[in-house]
Amino acid sequence: MIEAARKYYQLCIKDCNFNRKRNEILFQAVKNIKNVTFVRIKTENYDVLTEAILFKKMCQRARLSMTEQETFFYSPDFFILPWYRTSENLVTMGNITINYSDVLNKGISGLKRDIEELTQKSSNEKFCKSLLEVCNAIEIYSKRVRHFVEKNFPKRKELIDSLHRIPVYPAINFFDALQSVLIVNSLLWIYGHPLMGLGRLDQILYPFYLEDVKKGRISRGEARLLLKEFVKTLHKGFRYKSNALPGDTGQVIILGGKDENEIDRSNELTMLFLDVMKELKLPDPKVVLRVHKNMPLEIWNKAIELLSEGVGYPLFSNDDVIIPALQQFGYEIKDAYDYVVSACWEPHIPGISFDQNNVDNLNLLEPLVSLFNEKSLSHVKSFDELLELYKSELRVYTSSSLQRIEKMKFKPAPLLSLLTRCRERDISEGGTKYNHIGILTVGLSNTVDSLLNIKRWIESQVVNSLDEIKKLIDTNFENNLELLYDAINKGLKFGDDKEEVIALSNDIMHTILTVIENRRNQLGGRYKVGFSSPSFIDLGKSLPATPDGRRGKEPLGVHISPSHGEVTYVQLFNFSSKLNYKKIFNGAVTDIMIEVGFLKKNLTVFIDLFKTFFDLGGAQLQCNVLNYEHLLDAIKHPDKYPNLVVRVWGFSAYFRDLPEEYKQLIVKRAKQYETFSH
């Protein structure tokens, strides 16, 4: 019951556009109750088999719906709710990418045969039985779907023919492959796994597309139309799929990339996807483009043209940096070359990894604030001494995070286990090939700016002691606006390509590495850390003013991007390319804004700029392409801009749907970057 209540509450919040006003949520709760289907299950001996039986019941009872206009069947029932309670507070897994290739090439029947053979040898009979239950459940759902379409849409011969095969049997054509992905994807949503990626669809779908084109079963124009309908279908349920904010769905399509022979793997489907996304201009699903030094100029051109439409994607991920980092971390070579990203940007391996890449956030300002709050600093005579104290506090803070993480227990997930090649034990118990945990960091720019300001103030005697700085923090700069201006506008800043700034940034992140690098998590995997986090607004609310000039409760800096000061794109890219991505790669996003008119007038210039950035060693790049004046007008007159899309932390969303604090931050950053366009 508690699980059902929690999920229903979240659904009602989503119907209120994530507004948490009690009266509005209550109204939606009354309004939506007629849509709810409760699935009851006994949990006296709760385990992985319990979850498999629950999934089977959901497949038997999930509502099916379709309209005459829809090309594909796709009906995730978000209002089917599990009615049960577990004795422990278990974490629901998501934010990974399943093995869609196995589904398309083997079908569920092929996976079922593999498990039946395994059952004869396995000592974990209950786990094998749970996987078979999941296979049976998918077969039941598929049969229900076929009968539903045959009864209600008897003229849809191609769809009915396809549903006689997939996903139970292997796909034999492009239409099959698309429909099979959609059915399995809908089951992930029905069962409640959030933020699930879609994988390298141009690679997964290409053999089916190519065979159909070669044999004349489909034209390229027809394939494009199917792909367009496929993307539109994935957009269904956009609001209910969203996790923390509208648009935060995790539906990431990975395109491009290179293979182990350094050969570019982009193909006709890569181009078609980019064309279709440009035509539709939907905020979701979103695209991540894997780039490298040998990527064809034709792909670059299409990618920048798509970016110039202002949809906030593609996000660019540099194979020449990410793949070596993955290999050094311990991923096998062939797996590293097949990487995808989680809901935002954190790399993992599709179909064979548990990797929960954002289980905690390290707020890098917290240790600095703690120093000023809890310890007397009158004895500190130099900046170097203060820096060592900060790093010591950061190590303690990081250790505390690991201790919290290691108390987590994950909910059994037999559906994910089936689709990530777990064959000995459940994914929640470390059954995948890779079982790593990722930590995010936020506030690096604020911390670096704070430390650089403190150093400058001490050395130039702007302040006489650290106690004066503590007073600034305690009073929120209210009595010293001159020093507030100094903090924001003077001295070196995060993003400057000066060695001192680069070294300090890397030193702080290396301090975290000294704590996590040789430590194993509760599933036997390792810990990884990155430079990026989505929590820059929420985690800023609990902090007082800080020496970088940030006032109390204001947002923290956004990813790898300057919080204050004015740096050029070239300076920022030079700075970012020198950060230590070899060991710190769990999100390494340089985040910029570009004025839309400026980009459209200089497409080839930006292609050269981006290519140079990645050649220098930049890891990942995301861009908000917009116009400052339009944003201001959109706040005053939202009805004039119903389709204005912006990039938020790692996803795209309609500007009108965002909370006011996010709108204001985007406007503030757009103003900051406006000077870059001149």
XYZ file of C-alpha atoms in Angstrom:
678
model
C 0.000 0.000 0.000
C 2.782 2.426 0.888
C 4.451 1.836 -2.505
C 1.151 2.497 -4.322
C 0.493 5.654 -2.286
C 3.970 6.997 -2.979
C 3.691 6.404 -6.727
C 0.175 7.849 -6.896
C 1.309 10.961 -5.043
C 4.111 11.437 -7.582
C 1.697 11.013 -10.498
C -0.593 13.688 -9.042
C 2.367 16.056 -8.617
C 3.207 15.525 -12.292
C -0.373 16.339 -13.249
C 0.125 19.613 -11.351
C 3.192 20.356 -13.501
C 5.361 19.461 -10.490
C 3.668 22.139 -8.415
C 3.529 20.887 -4.824
C 0.580 22.966 -3.648
C -1.479 20.707 -1.423
C -4.916 21.715 -2.724
C -3.945 21.172 -6.359
C -2.461 17.753 -5.599
C -5.597 16.760 -3.676
C -7.786 17.833 -6.602
C -5.741 15.685 -9.004
C -5.835 12.766 -6.595
C -9.648 12.809 -6.609
C -9.771 13.350 -10.373
C -7.325 10.543 -11.245
C -8.538 7.808 -8.918
C -10.800 6.388 -11.640
C -7.684 5.680 -13.752
C -5.901 3.666 -11.079
C -5.499 -0.115 -11.150
C -4.097 -1.629 -7.963
C -2.145 -4.885 -8.170
C -2.005 -6.698 -4.846
C 0.671 -9.185 -3.892
C 1.692 -10.954 -0.692
C 5.118 -10.044 0.657
C 5.613 -12.332 3.664
C 8.602 -13.923 1.934
C 9.557 -10.981 -0.224
C 12.351 -11.646 -2.739
C 13.150 -11.502 -6.445
C 10.438 -14.055 -7.262
C 7.867 -11.828 -5.544
C 8.804 -9.009 -7.901
C 8.601 -11.343 -10.924
C 5.095 -12.429 -9.934
C 4.132 -8.780 -9.432
C 5.406 -7.939 -12.918
C 3.387 -10.816 -14.370
C 0.215 -9.523 -12.713
C 0.888 -6.041 -14.065
C 1.294 -7.438 -17.578
C -2.038 -9.232 -17.172
C -3.896 -6.117 -16.038
C -2.205 -3.096 -17.644
C -4.627 -1.072 -19.744
C -4.178 -1.066 -23.497
C -4.998 1.914 -25.679
C -4.317 3.075 -29.216
C -5.789 5.478 -31.759
C -6.404 5.043 -35.473
C -3.751 7.677 -36.231
C -0.902 5.869 -34.458
C 1.551 3.860 -36.537
C 2.848 1.779 -33.639
C 1.300 0.267 -30.550
C 2.655 1.928 -27.412
C 0.643 2.103 -24.217
C 2.613 2.478 -20.986
C 0.037 2.361 -18.184
C 1.417 4.777 -15.603
C -1.574 4.283 -13.297
C -1.137 0.577 -12.577
C 0.181 0.599 -9.022
C 1.678 -2.185 -6.866
C -0.180 -2.670 -3.578
C 2.388 -4.078 -1.191
C 4.884 -3.156 1.469
C 8.414 -4.383 2.088
C 10.106 -4.545 5.469
C 13.044 -2.450 4.257
C 13.414 0.863 2.457
C 14.692 -0.420 -0.875
C 15.979 1.752 -3.723
C 14.281 1.308 -7.106
C 16.823 0.985 -9.884
C 16.745 2.947 -13.118
C 18.988 5.280 -15.073
C 20.645 2.492 -17.066
C 20.293 1.102 -20.584
C 19.029 -2.421 -21.222
C 20.153 -4.792 -23.959
C 17.747 -4.008 -26.784
C 19.985 -5.943 -29.200
C 19.255 -9.190 -27.343
C 15.513 -8.546 -27.621
C 15.671 -7.801 -31.360
C 18.035 -10.611 -32.318
C 16.914 -13.380 -29.955
C 13.421 -12.401 -28.953
C 12.027 -13.210 -25.528
C 11.668 -16.853 -26.600
C 15.413 -17.030 -27.279
C 16.220 -15.513 -23.897
C 13.800 -17.968 -22.308
C 15.576 -20.934 -23.916
C 18.911 -19.646 -22.592
C 17.497 -19.482 -19.069
C 15.872 -22.920 -19.295
C 19.269 -24.379 -20.209
C 20.877 -22.415 -17.389
C 18.306 -23.673 -14.875
C 19.618 -27.223 -15.243
C 23.094 -26.101 -14.138
C 22.358 -23.206 -11.774
C 22.350 -23.451 -8.007
C 20.111 -20.368 -7.799
C 16.823 -22.008 -8.750
C 14.632 -19.195 -7.410
C 16.420 -16.554 -9.471
C 16.134 -18.620 -12.653
C 12.456 -19.160 -11.929
C 11.981 -15.393 -11.555
C 13.565 -14.798 -14.979
C 11.270 -17.384 -16.543
C 8.288 -15.693 -14.882
C 9.349 -12.408 -16.474
C 9.584 -14.085 -19.901
C 6.125 -15.578 -19.420
C 4.803 -12.175 -18.362
C 6.125 -10.489 -21.524
C 4.580 -13.257 -23.630
C 1.233 -12.679 -21.895
C 1.403 -8.934 -22.481
C 2.403 -9.404 -26.129
C -0.518 -11.765 -26.740
C -2.922 -9.284 -25.116
C -1.587 -6.493 -27.335
C -1.984 -8.586 -30.494
C -5.565 -9.537 -29.653
C -6.361 -5.914 -28.786
C -5.122 -4.646 -32.152
C -6.769 -7.506 -34.092
C -10.103 -6.741 -32.445
C -10.027 -2.947 -32.619
C -7.905 -2.264 -35.705
C -8.399 -5.258 -38.032
C -7.220 -3.308 -41.097
C -3.751 -2.711 -39.627
C -2.255 -5.740 -41.350
C 1.433 -4.717 -41.077
C 1.135 -4.020 -37.363
C -0.828 -7.228 -36.681
C 1.681 -9.257 -38.678
C 4.531 -7.719 -36.666
C 2.789 -8.385 -33.343
C 2.576 -12.088 -34.208
C 6.377 -12.091 -33.961
C 7.754 -9.442 -31.666
C 8.933 -9.160 -29.014
C 8.516 -12.909 -28.366
C 10.427 -13.855 -31.510
C 13.292 -12.036 -33.250
C 12.567 -9.000 -35.411
C 12.814 -9.680 -39.147
C 12.450 -6.150 -40.534
C 12.784 -2.474 -39.649
C 9.149 -2.103 -38.586
C 9.481 -5.139 -36.292
C 12.613 -3.707 -34.699
C 11.000 -0.339 -33.955
C 7.817 -1.923 -32.579
C 9.774 -4.387 -30.438
C 11.795 -1.574 -28.841
C 8.558 0.272 -28.075
C 6.842 -2.682 -26.401
C 9.805 -3.500 -24.179
C 10.293 0.183 -23.386
C 6.631 0.499 -22.351
C 7.033 -2.472 -19.989
C 9.916 -0.725 -18.240
C 7.629 2.259 -17.606
C 4.715 0.066 -16.502
C 6.923 -1.706 -13.991
C 8.262 1.585 -12.658
C 11.923 1.732 -13.679
C 12.668 5.460 -14.192
C 15.073 7.310 -16.467
C 15.818 4.371 -18.769
C 18.064 5.091 -21.749
C 17.345 3.951 -25.310
C 20.887 3.053 -26.282
C 22.771 3.297 -29.565
C 19.697 3.102 -31.761
C 21.474 3.949 -35.022
C 23.705 0.892 -34.445
C 21.008 -1.432 -33.057
C 18.427 -0.718 -35.758
C 20.782 -0.355 -38.739
C 20.984 -4.057 -39.801
C 17.177 -4.216 -40.052
C 16.995 -0.938 -41.953
C 19.788 -1.925 -44.344
C 18.285 -5.342 -45.115
C 14.887 -3.819 -45.888
C 16.388 -1.146 -48.145
C 18.611 -3.650 -49.983
C 15.696 -5.992 -50.667
C 13.404 -3.174 -51.744
C 10.944 -3.763 -48.909
C 11.187 -0.130 -47.853
C 12.438 3.125 -49.346
C 14.611 5.586 -47.490
C 11.711 8.017 -47.450
C 9.424 5.410 -45.897
C 12.085 4.573 -43.322
C 12.318 8.236 -42.388
C 8.547 8.406 -41.889
C 8.660 5.316 -39.660
C 11.508 6.819 -37.655
C 9.571 10.053 -37.266
C 6.528 8.172 -35.937
C 8.796 6.148 -33.641
C 10.250 9.301 -32.048
C 6.793 10.884 -31.710
C 5.570 7.678 -30.057
C 8.397 7.749 -27.509
C 7.311 11.291 -26.616
C 3.939 9.951 -25.411
C 3.521 10.178 -21.657
C 6.195 12.886 -21.540
C 4.873 14.346 -18.293
C 4.409 11.030 -16.476
C 7.833 9.824 -17.579
C 9.483 12.936 -16.137
C 11.282 12.341 -12.869
C 12.204 15.520 -10.974
C 11.062 18.187 -13.450
C 9.072 18.190 -16.705
C 11.383 16.763 -19.364
C 13.604 14.785 -17.013
C 12.692 11.423 -18.573
C 16.076 9.819 -19.161
C 15.081 8.898 -22.728
C 18.494 9.326 -24.339
C 19.221 8.216 -27.901
C 22.947 7.707 -28.502
C 24.201 8.292 -32.040
C 27.545 7.962 -33.795
C 30.846 6.911 -32.242
C 33.885 4.967 -33.335
C 34.887 1.303 -33.129
C 38.027 -0.438 -31.834
C 39.754 0.190 -35.182
C 39.153 3.955 -34.833
C 36.637 3.775 -37.698
C 33.585 6.019 -37.564
C 30.388 4.008 -37.037
C 27.844 6.629 -38.071
C 25.501 5.463 -40.806
C 22.377 6.441 -42.721
C 20.247 6.044 -39.611
C 22.501 8.488 -37.746
C 21.680 11.055 -40.423
C 17.981 10.179 -40.444
C 17.705 10.507 -36.678
C 19.350 13.951 -36.778
C 17.010 15.014 -39.609
C 13.898 13.728 -37.848
C 14.813 15.369 -34.529
C 15.375 18.661 -36.355
C 11.976 18.381 -38.010
C 10.044 17.473 -34.857
C 11.792 19.862 -32.442
C 10.551 17.900 -29.426
C 12.337 18.302 -26.085
C 12.204 14.537 -25.582
C 13.586 12.047 -26.407
C 16.948 13.750 -26.598
C 20.151 12.974 -28.475
C 23.725 12.434 -27.362
C 26.198 12.400 -30.251
C 29.457 10.535 -29.749
C 32.142 12.536 -31.550
C 35.787 11.821 -32.355
C 38.572 13.110 -34.573
C 37.475 10.990 -37.567
C 33.792 11.888 -37.499
C 32.662 12.990 -40.994
C 32.016 16.667 -41.604
C 28.548 15.746 -42.883
C 27.583 14.544 -39.389
C 29.052 17.685 -37.837
C 26.989 19.843 -40.191
C 23.738 18.067 -39.380
C 24.488 18.109 -35.644
C 25.140 21.867 -35.561
C 22.068 22.524 -37.697
C 20.005 20.548 -35.177
C 21.629 22.397 -32.294
C 20.802 25.748 -33.928
C 17.088 24.892 -33.735
C 17.293 25.587 -29.994
C 16.210 22.178 -28.703
C 19.212 21.838 -26.374
C 20.682 18.796 -28.097
C 22.715 17.017 -29.249
C 24.975 16.827 -26.240
C 28.451 16.001 -27.537
C 30.530 13.266 -25.883
C 34.145 12.847 -26.961
C 35.099 9.211 -27.655
C 38.776 10.169 -27.777
C 38.601 11.127 -24.087
C 35.788 9.000 -22.624
C 36.817 5.618 -24.060
C 40.411 5.726 -22.701
C 39.042 6.852 -19.318
C 36.628 3.899 -19.255
C 39.418 1.485 -20.153
C 41.710 2.894 -17.477
C 38.906 2.553 -14.936
C 38.579 -1.158 -15.703
C 35.980 -1.638 -18.415
C 37.003 -4.121 -21.105
C 38.094 -2.575 -24.391
C 35.163 -3.828 -26.489
C 32.729 -2.661 -23.830
C 34.303 0.783 -23.513
C 33.829 1.319 -27.253
C 30.129 0.514 -26.848
C 29.458 3.052 -24.080
C 26.266 5.041 -23.712
C 25.312 7.623 -21.083
C 22.812 7.670 -18.246
C 19.860 10.077 -18.120
C 22.140 13.111 -18.340
C 25.763 12.421 -19.297
C 27.389 9.757 -17.103
C 28.973 6.949 -19.168
C 28.099 3.288 -18.659
C 27.936 0.115 -20.749
C 24.515 -0.806 -22.172
C 22.929 -4.153 -21.418
C 25.586 -5.488 -19.045
C 25.907 -2.942 -16.243
C 24.159 -2.051 -13.015
C 26.035 1.269 -12.827
C 23.906 3.629 -10.737
C 25.705 6.778 -11.737
C 24.127 9.449 -9.573
C 23.356 7.997 -6.151
C 24.754 10.998 -4.255
C 25.952 14.566 -4.725
C 29.064 16.016 -3.171
C 28.497 19.712 -2.570
C 32.082 20.943 -2.678
C 31.217 24.137 -0.813
C 29.997 22.203 2.239
C 33.477 21.468 3.632
C 34.490 25.120 3.198
C 31.344 26.352 4.939
C 31.966 23.809 7.713
C 35.458 25.172 8.223
C 34.140 28.674 8.805
C 31.212 27.495 10.919
C 32.810 24.939 13.183
C 36.461 25.735 13.590
C 38.449 28.708 14.776
C 40.630 29.872 11.918
C 42.526 32.555 13.821
C 45.610 30.326 13.860
C 45.649 29.969 10.059
C 48.368 32.242 8.716
C 48.537 31.309 5.037
C 46.363 30.275 2.154
C 48.218 26.982 1.743
C 47.373 26.108 5.337
C 43.698 26.896 4.726
C 43.692 24.814 1.548
C 45.048 21.793 3.408
C 42.358 22.214 6.061
C 39.715 22.354 3.329
C 41.033 19.212 1.652
C 41.084 17.379 4.976
C 37.456 18.394 5.561
C 36.584 17.297 1.994
C 38.037 13.837 2.613
C 35.883 13.438 5.733
C 32.831 14.697 3.833
C 33.446 12.242 0.978
C 33.889 9.333 3.391
C 30.550 10.190 4.988
C 28.907 10.036 1.579
C 30.351 6.576 0.925
C 29.096 5.378 4.286
C 25.560 6.500 3.392
C 25.765 4.857 -0.008
C 26.980 1.557 1.402
C 23.878 1.319 3.603
C 21.647 1.374 0.531
C 19.822 -1.770 -0.496
C 18.331 -2.087 -3.944
C 14.952 -3.515 -4.812
C 15.046 -6.841 -6.708
C 14.531 -6.145 -10.409
C 14.007 -9.354 -12.412
C 12.953 -7.483 -15.579
C 16.208 -5.504 -15.565
C 18.111 -8.686 -14.730
C 16.689 -10.446 -17.785
C 17.654 -7.540 -20.032
C 21.167 -6.966 -18.635
C 22.359 -10.578 -18.981
C 22.211 -11.426 -15.277
C 22.215 -15.212 -15.174
C 23.525 -16.116 -11.709
C 21.902 -13.579 -9.411
C 19.695 -10.513 -9.561
C 20.996 -7.140 -10.682
C 20.271 -5.806 -7.183
C 22.801 -8.302 -5.808
C 25.607 -7.592 -8.268
C 24.522 -9.930 -11.060
C 25.719 -7.769 -13.960
C 29.201 -7.680 -15.467
C 29.793 -4.181 -14.075
C 28.486 -3.052 -10.687
C 29.930 0.415 -10.217
C 28.404 3.374 -8.395
C 28.742 6.969 -9.519
C 28.919 10.132 -7.440
C 28.265 13.626 -8.771
C 29.837 16.888 -7.644
C 28.383 20.368 -7.545
C 29.767 23.760 -6.577
C 33.294 23.293 -7.943
C 33.238 26.685 -9.647
C 32.025 28.380 -6.438
C 34.646 26.599 -4.350
C 37.495 27.473 -6.706
C 36.353 31.102 -6.924
C 35.997 31.265 -3.124
C 39.488 29.908 -2.537
C 41.030 32.151 -5.193
C 39.333 35.195 -3.650
C 40.511 34.251 -0.163
C 44.061 33.845 -1.424
C 43.973 37.191 -3.214
C 42.456 38.993 -0.222
C 45.012 37.552 2.191
C 48.012 38.238 -0.041
C 46.907 41.790 -0.929
C 45.703 42.430 2.635
C 42.195 43.298 1.542
C 41.222 41.437 4.719
C 43.337 41.156 7.828
C 42.133 37.736 8.948
C 39.887 34.844 8.046
C 37.554 36.021 10.797
C 36.667 38.984 8.574
C 35.672 36.564 5.832
C 33.555 34.616 8.301
C 31.781 37.868 9.156
C 31.040 38.455 5.467
C 29.479 35.001 5.258
C 27.461 35.462 8.431
C 26.083 38.838 7.312
C 25.429 37.790 3.700
C 27.731 40.627 2.510
C 25.070 43.109 3.696
C 27.582 45.443 5.341
C 30.257 45.250 2.675
C 28.823 45.552 -0.829
C 32.189 46.809 -2.043
C 33.800 43.492 -1.189
C 30.811 41.671 -2.731
C 31.537 43.485 -6.002
C 35.212 42.610 -5.632
C 34.390 38.941 -5.036
C 32.258 38.694 -8.156
C 34.251 40.791 -10.587
C 37.927 40.803 -9.664
C 40.698 38.273 -9.754
C 41.028 34.892 -11.442
C 37.835 32.876 -11.864
C 36.842 29.301 -12.589
C 36.973 28.954 -16.371
C 40.069 31.146 -16.788
C 42.708 29.157 -18.660
C 45.434 30.112 -16.224
C 47.524 27.320 -14.707
C 46.689 28.358 -11.149
C 42.939 27.921 -11.756
C 43.369 24.610 -13.587
C 45.701 23.211 -10.905
C 43.382 24.182 -8.045
C 40.355 22.646 -9.792
C 42.198 19.376 -10.403
C 43.621 19.361 -6.874
C 40.150 19.536 -5.323
C 38.852 16.693 -7.488
C 41.984 14.625 -6.866
C 41.288 14.923 -3.138
C 38.000 13.074 -3.692
C 39.837 10.421 -5.705
C 42.158 9.690 -2.782
C 39.093 8.576 -0.800
C 37.151 6.614 -3.426
C 39.789 5.260 -5.795
C 40.590 1.983 -4.036
C 37.292 1.451 -2.249
C 34.746 -1.208 -3.208
C 31.001 -0.698 -2.927
C 28.516 -3.161 -1.416
C 28.110 -5.022 -4.738
C 31.841 -5.414 -5.320
C 32.147 -2.633 -7.886
C 34.113 0.571 -7.727
C 33.203 4.236 -7.240
C 33.500 6.855 -9.952
C 33.098 10.604 -9.741
C 32.436 13.429 -12.163
C 32.457 17.200 -12.579
C 28.717 17.629 -13.158
C 25.505 17.491 -11.145
C 21.849 18.454 -11.591
C 21.554 19.764 -8.024
C 22.952 23.269 -8.428
C 19.696 24.967 -7.424
C 18.441 22.673 -4.662
C 21.790 22.305 -2.873
C 22.391 26.046 -2.974
C 19.260 26.679 -0.912
C 20.793 25.244 2.262
C 24.033 27.210 2.087
C 24.882 30.667 3.472
C 26.816 33.255 1.508
C 30.230 32.124 0.278
C 33.454 34.008 -0.529
C 32.953 33.720 -4.286
C 30.272 36.419 -4.023
C 27.359 34.004 -3.982
C 24.773 35.185 -1.474
C 22.863 32.925 0.874
C 20.488 30.397 -0.746
C 21.505 31.404 -4.276
C 22.149 28.640 -6.857
C 25.533 27.019 -7.239
C 27.560 27.047 -10.439
C 26.365 25.000 -13.414
C 28.668 22.130 -14.456
C 31.962 23.232 -16.043
C 31.078 26.851 -16.637
C 32.024 30.154 -15.000
C 29.834 31.315 -12.126
C 31.201 34.853 -12.225
C 33.388 36.996 -14.359
C 33.717 37.120 -18.113
C 35.681 34.511 -20.022
C 35.531 33.777 -23.730
C 34.548 30.466 -25.308
C 38.219 29.943 -26.165
C 39.367 30.550 -22.585
C 36.683 28.251 -21.182
C 37.475 25.493 -23.680
C 41.207 25.794 -22.989
C 40.493 25.537 -19.267
C 38.071 22.638 -19.561
C 40.323 20.628 -21.868
C 43.003 20.548 -19.138
C 40.850 19.039 -16.400
C 41.624 15.502 -15.313
C 39.107 13.401 -17.235
C 41.377 10.357 -17.210
C 40.087 9.499 -13.753
C 37.139 11.874 -13.328
C 34.620 11.116 -16.046
C 31.254 10.398 -14.398
C 29.780 13.472 -16.054
C 32.275 15.951 -17.489
C 30.064 18.534 -19.149
C 31.225 21.924 -20.255
C 27.999 23.917 -20.319
C 27.662 26.997 -22.506
C 25.019 29.317 -23.908
C 25.022 30.632 -27.465
C 22.838 33.370 -28.882
C 20.746 31.673 -31.569
C 21.303 34.301 -34.265
C 25.039 34.322 -33.615
C 25.207 30.534 -34.024
C 23.152 30.474 -37.220
C 25.404 33.109 -38.793
C 28.550 31.213 -37.826
C 27.759 27.487 -38.134
C 31.107 26.545 -39.676
C 33.006 28.672 -37.145
C 31.350 26.795 -34.279
C 32.050 23.434 -35.909
C 35.745 24.354 -36.028
C 35.604 25.669 -32.457
C 33.962 22.493 -31.122
C 36.339 20.233 -33.053
C 39.309 22.136 -31.650
C 37.892 21.839 -28.136
C 37.600 18.077 -28.454
C 41.018 17.761 -30.130
C 42.517 19.592 -27.129
C 40.929 17.113 -24.724
C 37.457 18.415 -23.901
C 35.219 15.592 -22.702
C 31.571 16.592 -23.109
C 29.713 19.693 -24.240
C 26.125 20.859 -23.990
C 24.741 24.106 -25.332
C 21.694 26.207 -24.651
C 20.935 28.032 -27.907
C 18.552 30.894 -27.204
C 17.961 34.610 -27.182
C 18.115 36.684 -24.002
C 15.377 39.113 -25.082
C 13.080 36.236 -26.039
C 13.574 34.688 -22.603
C 12.621 37.920 -20.857
C 9.537 38.205 -23.028
C 8.674 34.527 -22.456
C 8.561 35.130 -18.692
C 6.130 38.028 -19.174
C 4.108 36.446 -21.994
C 4.451 32.635 -21.809
C 1.559 32.100 -24.257
C 3.628 33.702 -27.024
C 6.327 31.022 -26.634
C 4.550 27.660 -26.164
C 7.335 25.730 -27.926
C 10.384 27.493 -26.499
C 12.771 24.700 -25.454
C 15.746 25.122 -23.111
C 18.416 22.827 -21.734
C 18.075 22.418 -17.974
C 20.732 20.243 -16.291
C 21.012 17.242 -18.599
C 17.700 17.310 -20.402
C 15.567 19.605 -22.524
C 12.215 21.025 -21.464
C 9.628 23.574 -22.456
C 10.575 26.861 -20.819
C 6.964 27.489 -19.798
C 6.904 24.276 -17.716
C 9.889 25.113 -15.523
C 9.722 26.440 -11.947
C 10.412 30.152 -11.671
C 13.830 29.660 -10.059
C 15.042 27.650 -13.059
C 13.704 30.238 -15.492
C 15.502 33.018 -13.628
C 18.798 31.118 -13.578
C 18.606 30.456 -17.326
C 17.898 34.137 -17.953
C 20.794 35.174 -15.702
C 23.213 32.853 -17.504
C 21.942 33.961 -20.917
C 22.749 37.546 -19.928
C 26.210 36.484 -18.735
C 26.937 34.750 -22.045
C 25.462 37.540 -24.176
C 28.850 39.257 -24.277
C 30.329 36.089 -25.846
C 28.340 36.841 -29.003
C 30.017 40.192 -29.634
